[in-house]
Amino acid sequence: MDDKEDITRRGFIKGAVAGAASLAATNCSGGGGLGSLEAFFQSHFKEMDKEELQRTLKRLEREYSEKYGKDFVVKADKPIEGTLFGYGLDISRCIGCRRCVYACVEENNQSRDPQIHWITVLRFKKGEKWLELEEADKYYEAEKVPEDGYFYVPVSCQQCEKAPCTKVCPVQATWKEPDGIIVIDYNWCIGCRYCMAACPYGARHFNLTDPGVPAEETNPNTHYLGNRPRPRGVVEKCTFCIQRTRNGRYPACAEVCPAGARKFGNLLDPNSEIRYLIEKKRVFRLKEDLNTLPKFFYFISL
Amino acid sequence: MIAFRFAYLSFAFLLVFTSALPCGYSAAESSIVDEIAEEQLPASDDNLTPSKDHPGLFVNGQGELVDDLGTIIRLSENKNICIKCHYGKHEKIVVAWDKSKHSRKKVLCIKCHGGNSEGSTLKEAKDETKTNFKHIKESMLKATGDVVKELAFDYCGQCHGDKYRDWEAGIHGKRTGFWNGEKEYWVCIRCHDPHNPKFKKRVPKPRPLKPDEIVFKKPQNVVVKNIKSGK
């Protein structure tokens, strides 16, 4: 990747050359939070005081409501104390129907056109001796699923405890929250895409253009670090539905799964379903040898 | 553009387990429906009251269903009795059941309908407070709290203990609601048709677009040069 050309707005601030002239030249956002002078000088999310945060949220709500013609809520709910989120996926019961993919798109305001999916369902042949993830078919088409002789492995952000993606970010626009969710501040991301290169799971996605989401399909209940509409030029990914899970709800993908193959809960709670499955079932994580320590556990129950 | 880079995956682990996944089930053993299809029901000429629900059967003074000789119909002695008539009346159900693993493993109608005590009579079988065809579905789907668990256990869990335990822990099946609060259990029959319990196949949602199918509209007023193939 070419640094010089990829560094945009934030690079200028960092270089302390944020004069009005360069501002005009680099104000490349098509709405979605970076259009105003205020947005440009906004602090890093973690450094904002209460007042600035409230101002920022209100400003974003105004911008989104105007842009999409309905009332948006942008929250910044803090982590619930004593939680570390974990996810379980039962590959012996996943039927590969892709309901999760589209529920995620709708919940999280992903771009329909150009298409961005945070979840990719991979299909594997049963019983082969050796398999590599890149040989899996993510474009399978079938009249009905599950197909005999295949199994399915949906992949999204693995929420690694030792996340390689956050380390490479030159501007700390992505980090791990205390409840274990890896988040991105879209107002801080400079779009260099180092994190995408660093992610071994292909879980990060780039908004090359303005995300295309029909106004009537937008989900107006959003979180600053989650599903709020993104501007063009930033990276995005699964946040365990931070806007839902920090309010006790299940992620949209888990709620929609017709097979009940998706499990979610608090790893610190010994009575949670996620702990039950880790203790009682055969569990593995993707690319364990990379030592990224994902909090996304695949398991087999049948 | 969004190509996966999965070069170093060690997936052998996965394979060991998945070879244990359920696979196709082989051909049927002898069918109960076939066995009884030819049989006729006895004619009635006694002075018992003909049963309203069950033509061909009678109700005696105590309200028990009896055959034409006045013998109380006991489920233990008439394991296939429900099928005999309900094949005609509820053909779909009986045919579905007949093709299912349940029928092959002799999980008869009375195992679920009419309680499971061997001595129960048809009258008890139809007791609304216990197990009535019409009411099972409603009560199962509407039930909340511990009643759901009782129903799941009575109907399915008694034989599928392992699934029931996992289900109770929230692993098999599904719970909705709040991960840190009230949860709603999905009863077994919300996913499994009791008469043909194999999980139904369904039509998948569209596949994602391939990289060359994704069209990026030309960005306006933006300087995004040097966009490589998108790693």
Coordinates of N, CA and C in Angstrom, one line a residue, chain A residues 37-236:
Chain A
L37 N -16.6 20.9 9.9 CA -15.4 21.3 10.5 C -15.3 20.7 11.9
E38 N -16.4 20.7 12.6 CA -16.5 20.1 13.9 C -16.0 18.7 13.9
A39 N -16.5 18.0 12.9 CA -16.1 16.6 12.9 C -14.6 16.4 12.6
F40 N -14.1 17.3 11.9 CA -12.7 17.3 11.5 C -11.8 17.4 12.7
F41 N -12.2 18.2 13.7 CA -11.4 18.5 14.8 C -11.8 17.7 16.1
Q42 N -12.7 16.8 15.8 CA -13.2 15.9 16.9 C -12.0 15.1 17.5
S43 N -12.1 14.9 18.9 CA -11.1 14.1 19.5 C -11.2 12.6 19.2
H44 N -10.2 11.9 19.5 CA -10.3 10.4 19.5 C -11.4 10.0 20.5
F45 N -12.2 9.0 20.1 CA -13.3 8.5 20.9 C -13.0 8.3 22.4
K46 N -11.8 7.7 22.6 CA -11.5 7.4 24.0 C -11.0 8.6 24.8
E47 N -10.7 9.6 24.1 CA -10.3 10.8 24.8 C -11.4 11.9 24.9
M48 N -12.5 11.6 24.3 CA -13.6 12.6 24.4 C -14.1 12.7 25.8
D49 N -14.4 13.9 26.4 CA -15.1 14.0 27.6 C -16.6 13.9 27.4
K50 N -17.3 13.8 28.5 CA -18.7 13.5 28.4 C -19.4 14.5 27.4
E51 N -19.0 15.8 27.6 CA -19.7 16.8 26.8 C -19.4 16.7 25.4
E52 N -18.1 16.5 25.1 CA -17.8 16.4 23.6 C -18.5 15.2 23.0
L53 N -18.5 14.1 23.8 CA -19.1 12.9 23.3 C -20.6 13.2 23.0
Q54 N -21.3 13.8 23.9 CA -22.7 14.1 23.7 C -22.9 15.0 22.5
R55 N -22.0 16.0 22.4 CA -22.1 16.9 21.2 C -21.9 16.1 19.9
T56 N -20.9 15.2 19.9 CA -20.6 14.5 18.7 C -21.8 13.6 18.4
L57 N -22.4 12.9 19.4 CA -23.5 12.0 19.1 C -24.7 12.8 18.5
K58 N -25.0 13.9 19.1 CA -26.1 14.8 18.6 C -25.8 15.2 17.2
R59 N -24.6 15.6 16.9 CA -24.3 16.0 15.6 C -24.5 14.9 14.6
L60 N -24.0 13.7 14.9 CA -24.2 12.6 14.0 C -25.6 12.3 13.8
E61 N -26.4 12.3 14.9 CA -27.9 12.0 14.8 C -28.5 13.0 13.8
R62 N -28.1 14.2 13.9 CA -28.6 15.3 13.0 C -28.3 14.9 11.6
E63 N -27.0 14.6 11.4 CA -26.6 14.4 10.0 C -27.3 13.2 9.4
Y64 N -27.4 12.1 10.2 CA -28.0 10.9 9.6 C -29.5 11.1 9.4
S65 N -30.1 11.8 10.4 CA -31.6 12.0 10.2 C -31.9 12.8 9.0
E66 N -31.0 13.7 8.7 CA -31.2 14.6 7.5 C -31.0 13.7 6.3
K67 N -29.9 13.0 6.3 CA -29.5 12.2 5.1 C -30.6 11.2 4.8
Y68 N -31.1 10.5 5.8 CA -32.0 9.4 5.5 C -33.5 9.6 5.8
G69 N -33.8 10.9 6.2 CA -35.1 11.2 6.4 C -35.9 10.5 7.5
K70 N -35.2 10.0 8.5 CA -35.9 9.4 9.6 C -35.0 9.6 10.9
D71 N -35.6 9.5 12.1 CA -34.9 9.8 13.3 C -33.9 8.8 13.6
F72 N -32.6 9.1 13.6 CA -31.5 8.2 14.0 C -31.2 8.4 15.5
V73 N -30.8 7.3 16.1 CA -30.3 7.4 17.5 C -28.9 6.9 17.4
V74 N -27.9 7.7 17.9 CA -26.5 7.2 18.0 C -26.1 7.1 19.4
K75 N -26.0 5.9 19.9 CA -25.6 5.8 21.3 C -24.1 5.5 21.5
A76 N -23.6 5.6 22.7 CA -22.3 5.2 22.9 C -22.2 4.4 24.2
D77 N -23.2 3.4 24.4 CA -23.2 2.6 25.6 C -21.9 2.0 25.9
K78 N -21.6 2.2 27.2 CA -20.3 1.6 27.7 C -20.4 0.1 27.9
P79 N -19.2 -0.5 28.0 CA -19.2 -2.0 28.2 C -20.0 -2.2 29.6
I80 N -20.6 -3.4 29.7 CA -21.2 -3.8 30.9 C -20.2 -4.4 31.8
E81 N -20.1 -3.9 33.0 CA -19.0 -4.4 33.8 C -19.0 -5.9 34.0
G82 N -17.9 -6.5 34.1 CA -17.8 -8.0 34.3 C -18.2 -8.8 33.1
T83 N -18.1 -8.3 31.9 CA -18.5 -9.1 30.7 C -17.3 -9.2 29.8
L84 N -17.1 -10.3 29.2 CA -16.2 -10.6 28.1 C -17.0 -11.4 27.2
F85 N -17.3 -10.8 26.0 CA -18.2 -11.5 25.1 C -17.5 -12.7 24.4
G86 N -18.3 -13.7 24.2 CA -17.8 -14.9 23.4 C -18.9 -15.4 22.5
Y87 N -18.5 -16.0 21.4 CA -19.5 -16.5 20.5 C -19.3 -18.0 20.2
G88 N -20.3 -18.7 20.0 CA -20.2 -20.2 19.7 C -21.0 -20.5 18.4
L89 N -20.4 -21.3 17.6 CA -21.1 -21.7 16.4 C -21.1 -23.2 16.2
D90 N -22.2 -23.8 16.1 CA -22.3 -25.2 16.1 C -22.3 -25.7 14.6
I91 N -21.1 -26.1 14.1 CA -21.0 -26.5 12.7 C -21.7 -27.8 12.4
S92 N -22.1 -28.5 13.5 CA -22.8 -29.8 13.2 C -24.3 -29.5 12.9
R93 N -24.7 -28.3 13.3 CA -26.1 -28.0 13.0 C -26.3 -26.8 12.1
C94 N -25.3 -26.1 11.7 CA -25.4 -25.0 10.7 C -25.9 -25.6 9.4
I95 N -26.9 -25.1 8.8 CA -27.4 -25.6 7.5 C -27.0 -24.8 6.3
G96 N -26.2 -23.8 6.5 CA -25.7 -23.0 5.4 C -26.7 -22.2 4.7
C97 N -27.8 -21.7 5.4 CA -28.9 -21.0 4.7 C -28.6 -19.6 4.4
R98 N -27.6 -19.0 5.0 CA -27.2 -17.6 4.9 C -28.2 -16.6 5.4
R99 N -29.1 -17.0 6.3 CA -30.1 -16.1 6.9 C -29.3 -15.1 7.7
C100 N -28.2 -15.5 8.4 CA -27.4 -14.7 9.2 C -26.7 -13.6 8.4
V101 N -26.3 -13.9 7.2 CA -25.6 -12.9 6.4 C -26.4 -11.7 6.2
Y102 N -27.7 -11.9 5.8 CA -28.5 -10.8 5.4 C -29.2 -10.1 6.7
A103 N -29.3 -10.9 7.7 CA -29.8 -10.2 9.0 C -28.7 -9.2 9.4
C104 N -27.5 -9.6 9.3 CA -26.4 -8.8 9.7 C -26.3 -7.5 8.8
V105 N -26.5 -7.7 7.5 CA -26.5 -6.6 6.6 C -27.5 -5.5 7.0
E106 N -28.8 -6.0 7.3 CA -29.8 -5.1 7.7 C -29.6 -4.5 9.0
E107 N -29.2 -5.2 10.0 CA -29.0 -4.7 11.3 C -27.9 -3.6 11.3
N108 N -26.9 -3.9 10.6 CA -25.7 -3.1 10.7 C -25.5 -2.1 9.6
N109 N -26.5 -1.8 8.8 CA -26.4 -0.8 7.8 C -25.3 -1.0 6.8
Q110 N -25.0 -2.3 6.4 CA -24.0 -2.5 5.5 C -24.4 -2.1 4.1
S111 N -23.4 -1.7 3.3 CA -23.7 -1.3 1.9 C -24.3 -2.4 1.1
R112 N -25.4 -2.1 0.5 CA -26.1 -3.1 -0.4 C -25.4 -3.0 -1.8
D113 N -25.0 -1.8 -2.1 CA -24.5 -1.6 -3.5 C -23.4 -0.5 -3.4
P114 N -22.2 -0.8 -3.5 CA -21.6 -2.1 -3.7 C -21.8 -3.0 -2.5
Q115 N -21.8 -4.3 -2.8 CA -22.2 -5.2 -1.7 C -21.0 -5.5 -0.7
I116 N -21.4 -5.3 0.6 CA -20.5 -5.7 1.7 C -21.2 -6.6 2.6
H117 N -20.6 -7.8 2.9 CA -21.1 -8.8 3.8 C -20.1 -9.0 4.9
W118 N -20.5 -8.8 6.2 CA -19.6 -9.1 7.3 C -19.4 -10.6 7.6
I119 N -20.5 -11.3 7.2 CA -20.4 -12.8 7.4 C -20.3 -13.5 6.0
T120 N -19.4 -14.4 6.0 CA -19.2 -15.2 4.8 C -19.4 -16.7 5.2
V121 N -20.3 -17.4 4.5 CA -20.5 -18.8 4.8 C -19.7 -19.6 3.9
L122 N -18.8 -20.4 4.4 CA -17.9 -21.3 3.6 C -18.5 -22.7 3.6
R123 N -18.4 -23.3 2.5 CA -18.9 -24.7 2.4 C -17.8 -25.7 2.2
F124 N -17.8 -26.8 2.9 CA -16.7 -27.8 2.8 C -17.4 -29.1 2.5
K125 N -16.6 -30.0 1.9 CA -17.0 -31.4 1.7 C -16.7 -32.1 2.9
K126 N -17.7 -33.0 3.3 CA -17.4 -33.8 4.5 C -16.4 -34.9 4.2
G127 N -15.6 -35.2 5.2 CA -14.8 -36.4 5.1 C -13.5 -36.3 4.3
E128 N -13.2 -35.1 3.7 CA -11.9 -35.0 3.1 C -10.8 -35.0 4.1
K129 N -9.7 -35.5 3.6 CA -8.6 -35.7 4.6 C -8.0 -34.3 5.1
W130 N -7.8 -33.5 4.2 CA -7.2 -32.2 4.5 C -7.9 -31.1 3.8
L131 N -8.1 -30.0 4.5 CA -8.8 -28.9 3.8 C -8.1 -27.6 4.1
E132 N -8.2 -26.7 3.2 CA -7.7 -25.3 3.5 C -8.9 -24.4 3.3
L133 N -8.9 -23.4 4.1 CA -10.0 -22.5 4.1 C -10.2 -21.8 2.7
E134 N -9.1 -21.5 2.1 CA -9.2 -20.8 0.8 C -9.8 -21.7 -0.3
E135 N -9.8 -23.0 0.0 CA -10.4 -23.9 -1.0 C -11.9 -24.1 -0.8
A136 N -12.4 -23.5 0.3 CA -13.8 -23.6 0.5 C -14.5 -22.8 -0.5
D137 N -15.8 -23.2 -0.7 CA -16.6 -22.5 -1.6 C -17.5 -21.5 -0.9
K138 N -17.4 -20.2 -1.1 CA -18.3 -19.3 -0.5 C -19.4 -18.9 -1.5
Y139 N -19.3 -19.3 -2.7 CA -20.3 -18.9 -3.7 C -21.3 -20.1 -4.0
Y140 N -21.4 -21.1 -3.1 CA -22.2 -22.2 -3.4 C -23.7 -21.8 -3.7
E141 N -24.3 -22.5 -4.6 CA -25.7 -22.3 -4.9 C -26.4 -23.6 -4.8
A142 N -27.5 -23.7 -4.1 CA -28.1 -25.0 -3.9 C -29.6 -24.7 -3.9
E143 N -30.4 -25.7 -4.4 CA -31.8 -25.6 -4.3 C -32.3 -25.6 -2.9
K144 N -31.7 -26.5 -2.1 CA -32.1 -26.6 -0.7 C -30.8 -26.9 0.1
V145 N -30.8 -26.4 1.3 CA -29.7 -26.7 2.2 C -30.2 -27.3 3.5
P146 N -29.5 -28.1 4.2 CA -28.1 -28.5 3.9 C -28.1 -29.5 2.8
E147 N -27.0 -29.5 2.0 CA -26.8 -30.5 0.9 C -26.1 -31.7 1.5
D148 N -26.5 -32.8 1.0 CA -25.8 -34.1 1.5 C -24.3 -34.0 1.2
G149 N -23.5 -34.4 2.2 CA -22.1 -34.5 1.9 C -21.3 -33.2 2.2
Y150 N -22.0 -32.2 2.6 CA -21.3 -30.9 2.9 C -21.6 -30.4 4.3
F151 N -20.7 -29.6 4.8 CA -21.0 -28.8 6.0 C -20.5 -27.4 5.8
Y152 N -21.0 -26.5 6.7 CA -20.9 -25.1 6.4 C -20.2 -24.4 7.6
V153 N -19.4 -23.4 7.3 CA -18.7 -22.7 8.4 C -18.8 -21.2 8.1
P154 N -19.7 -20.5 8.8 CA -19.8 -19.1 8.6 C -18.6 -18.4 9.3
V155 N -18.0 -17.4 8.6 CA -16.8 -16.7 9.2 C -17.1 -15.2 9.2
S156 N -16.9 -14.6 10.4 CA -16.9 -13.2 10.5 C -15.8 -12.8 11.4
C157 N -15.8 -11.5 11.9 CA -14.7 -11.1 12.8 C -14.6 -12.1 14.0
Q158 N -13.4 -12.6 14.3 CA -13.2 -13.6 15.4 C -13.0 -12.9 16.7
Q159 N -13.0 -11.6 16.8 CA -12.8 -10.8 18.0 C -11.7 -11.4 18.8
C160 N -10.5 -11.4 18.2 CA -9.3 -12.0 18.8 C -8.9 -11.2 20.1
E161 N -8.5 -12.0 21.1 CA -7.9 -11.4 22.3 C -6.5 -10.7 21.9
K162 N -5.8 -11.4 21.1 CA -4.5 -10.9 20.6 C -4.7 -10.5 19.1
A163 N -5.4 -9.4 18.9 CA -5.8 -9.1 17.6 C -4.7 -8.5 16.8
P164 N -4.3 -9.1 15.7 CA -3.2 -8.5 14.8 C -3.6 -7.2 14.2
C165 N -4.9 -7.0 14.0 CA -5.4 -5.9 13.2 C -5.2 -4.6 14.0
T166 N -5.4 -4.6 15.3 CA -5.3 -3.4 16.0 C -3.9 -2.9 16.2
K167 N -3.0 -3.8 16.2 CA -1.6 -3.5 16.4 C -1.0 -2.7 15.2
V168 N -1.5 -2.9 14.0 CA -0.9 -2.3 12.8 C -1.5 -1.0 12.5
C169 N -2.6 -0.6 13.2 CA -3.2 0.7 12.8 C -2.3 1.8 13.2
P170 N -2.0 2.7 12.2 CA -1.0 3.7 12.5 C -1.6 4.9 13.3
V171 N -3.0 4.9 13.4 CA -3.6 6.1 14.1 C -4.5 5.6 15.3
Q172 N -4.4 4.4 15.7 CA -5.2 3.8 16.8 C -6.7 4.0 16.6
A173 N -7.1 3.9 15.4 CA -8.5 4.0 15.1 C -9.3 2.7 15.4
T174 N -8.6 1.7 15.7 CA -9.3 0.4 16.0 C -8.6 -0.2 17.3
W175 N -9.4 -0.7 18.2 CA -8.9 -1.2 19.4 C -9.8 -2.2 20.0
K176 N -9.4 -2.8 21.1 CA -10.2 -3.8 21.8 C -10.8 -3.1 23.0
E177 N -12.2 -3.2 23.1 CA -12.9 -2.7 24.3 C -12.8 -3.6 25.5
P178 N -13.1 -3.1 26.7 CA -12.9 -4.0 27.9 C -13.8 -5.2 27.8
D179 N -14.9 -5.2 27.1 CA -15.8 -6.4 27.0 C -15.3 -7.3 25.8
G180 N -14.2 -6.9 25.2 CA -13.6 -7.8 24.3 C -13.9 -7.6 22.8
I181 N -14.8 -6.6 22.6 CA -15.2 -6.3 21.2 C -14.1 -5.4 20.5
I182 N -13.7 -5.8 19.3 CA -12.8 -5.0 18.6 C -13.6 -4.0 17.8
V183 N -13.3 -2.7 18.0 CA -14.2 -1.6 17.4 C -13.3 -0.7 16.5
I184 N -14.0 0.0 15.7 CA -13.4 1.0 14.9 C -14.0 2.4 15.1
D185 N -13.3 3.4 15.2 CA -13.8 4.8 15.2 C -13.8 5.2 13.7
Y186 N -14.9 5.3 13.1 CA -15.0 5.6 11.7 C -14.5 7.0 11.4
N187 N -14.7 7.9 12.4 CA -14.2 9.2 12.3 C -12.7 9.4 12.4
W188 N -12.1 8.3 12.8 CA -10.6 8.4 13.0 C -9.9 7.6 12.0
C189 N -10.6 6.6 11.4 CA -10.0 5.7 10.4 C -9.5 6.5 9.2
I190 N -8.3 6.3 8.8 CA -7.8 7.0 7.6 C -7.8 6.1 6.3
G191 N -8.4 4.9 6.5 CA -8.6 4.1 5.3 C -7.3 3.5 4.7
C192 N -6.3 3.3 5.5 CA -5.0 2.8 5.0 C -5.1 1.3 4.7
R193 N -6.0 0.6 5.4 CA -6.3 -0.8 5.2 C -5.1 -1.7 5.6
Y194 N -4.2 -1.2 6.5 CA -3.2 -2.1 7.0 C -3.9 -3.2 7.8
C195 N -5.0 -2.8 8.5 CA -5.7 -3.8 9.4 C -6.3 -5.0 8.6
M196 N -6.7 -4.6 7.3 CA -7.3 -5.6 6.5 C -6.2 -6.6 6.1
A197 N -5.0 -6.1 5.8 CA -3.9 -7.0 5.4 C -3.5 -7.9 6.6
A198 N -3.6 -7.3 7.8 CA -3.2 -8.0 9.0 C -4.2 -9.1 9.5
C199 N -5.4 -9.0 9.1 CA -6.5 -9.9 9.6 C -6.4 -11.2 8.9
P200 N -6.1 -12.3 9.6 CA -6.0 -13.6 8.9 C -7.3 -14.2 8.5
Y201 N -8.4 -13.6 8.9 CA -9.7 -14.2 8.6 C -10.5 -13.5 7.5
G202 N -9.9 -12.5 6.9 CA -10.6 -11.7 5.9 C -11.9 -11.1 6.4
A203 N -11.9 -10.6 7.6 CA -13.1 -10.2 8.3 C -13.3 -8.7 8.2
R204 N -12.4 -8.0 7.7 CA -12.5 -6.5 7.6 C -12.8 -6.1 6.2
H205 N -13.7 -5.1 6.0 CA -14.1 -4.7 4.7 C -14.0 -3.2 4.5
F206 N -13.7 -2.8 3.3 CA -13.4 -1.4 3.0 C -14.5 -0.7 2.2
N207 N -14.9 0.5 2.6 CA -15.9 1.2 1.9 C -15.2 2.1 0.8
L208 N -15.0 1.5 -0.3 CA -14.3 2.1 -1.4 C -15.1 3.4 -1.9
T209 N -16.4 3.2 -1.9 CA -17.3 4.3 -2.3 C -18.3 4.6 -1.1
D210 N -19.1 5.6 -1.3 CA -20.2 5.8 -0.3 C -21.0 4.5 -0.2
P211 N -21.2 4.1 1.0 CA -22.1 2.9 1.2 C -23.5 3.1 0.6
G212 N -23.9 2.2 -0.2 CA -25.3 2.3 -0.8 C -26.3 1.6 0.0
V213 N -27.0 2.4 0.9 CA -28.1 1.8 1.7 C -29.4 2.6 1.4
P214 N -30.4 1.9 0.9 CA -31.6 2.6 0.7 C -32.2 3.2 2.0
A215 N -32.6 4.5 2.0 CA -33.0 5.1 3.2 C -34.0 4.3 4.0
E216 N -35.0 3.7 3.3 CA -36.0 3.0 4.0 C -35.5 1.7 4.6
E217 N -34.4 1.2 4.2 CA -33.8 0.0 4.7 C -32.9 0.3 5.9
T218 N -32.6 1.5 6.2 CA -31.6 1.8 7.2 C -32.1 1.4 8.6
N219 N -31.2 1.0 9.4 CA -31.6 0.7 10.8 C -31.2 2.0 11.6
P220 N -32.1 2.7 12.2 CA -31.8 4.0 12.8 C -31.3 3.8 14.3
N221 N -31.3 2.6 14.8 CA -30.9 2.4 16.2 C -29.4 2.0 16.2
T222 N -28.5 3.0 16.4 CA -27.1 2.7 16.2 C -26.2 3.0 17.4
H223 N -25.0 2.5 17.3 CA -24.0 2.8 18.3 C -22.8 3.5 17.5
Y224 N -22.2 4.4 18.2 CA -21.1 5.1 17.6 C -20.0 4.2 17.1
L225 N -19.7 3.1 17.8 CA -18.6 2.2 17.5 C -19.1 1.0 16.7
G226 N -20.4 1.0 16.3 CA -21.0 -0.1 15.7 C -21.6 0.2 14.3
N227 N -23.0 0.1 14.3 CA -23.7 0.1 13.1 C -24.1 1.5 12.5
R228 N -23.6 2.5 13.1 CA -24.0 3.8 12.5 C -23.5 3.9 11.0
P229 N -24.2 4.7 10.2 CA -23.8 4.7 8.8 C -22.3 5.2 8.7
R230 N -21.6 4.5 7.8 CA -20.2 4.8 7.6 C -20.0 5.8 6.5
P231 N -18.9 6.6 6.6 CA -18.6 7.4 5.4 C -17.8 6.5 4.5
R232 N -17.5 7.0 3.3 CA -16.7 6.3 2.4 C -15.2 6.4 2.9
G233 N -14.4 5.4 2.5 CA -13.0 5.5 2.8 C -12.6 4.9 4.2
V234 N -13.5 4.2 4.8 CA -13.2 3.6 6.1 C -13.4 2.1 6.1
V235 N -12.8 1.5 7.1 CA -12.9 0.0 7.2 C -14.0 -0.3 8.2
E236 N -14.7 -1.4 8.0 CA -15.7 -1.8 8.9 C -15.7 -3.3 9.1

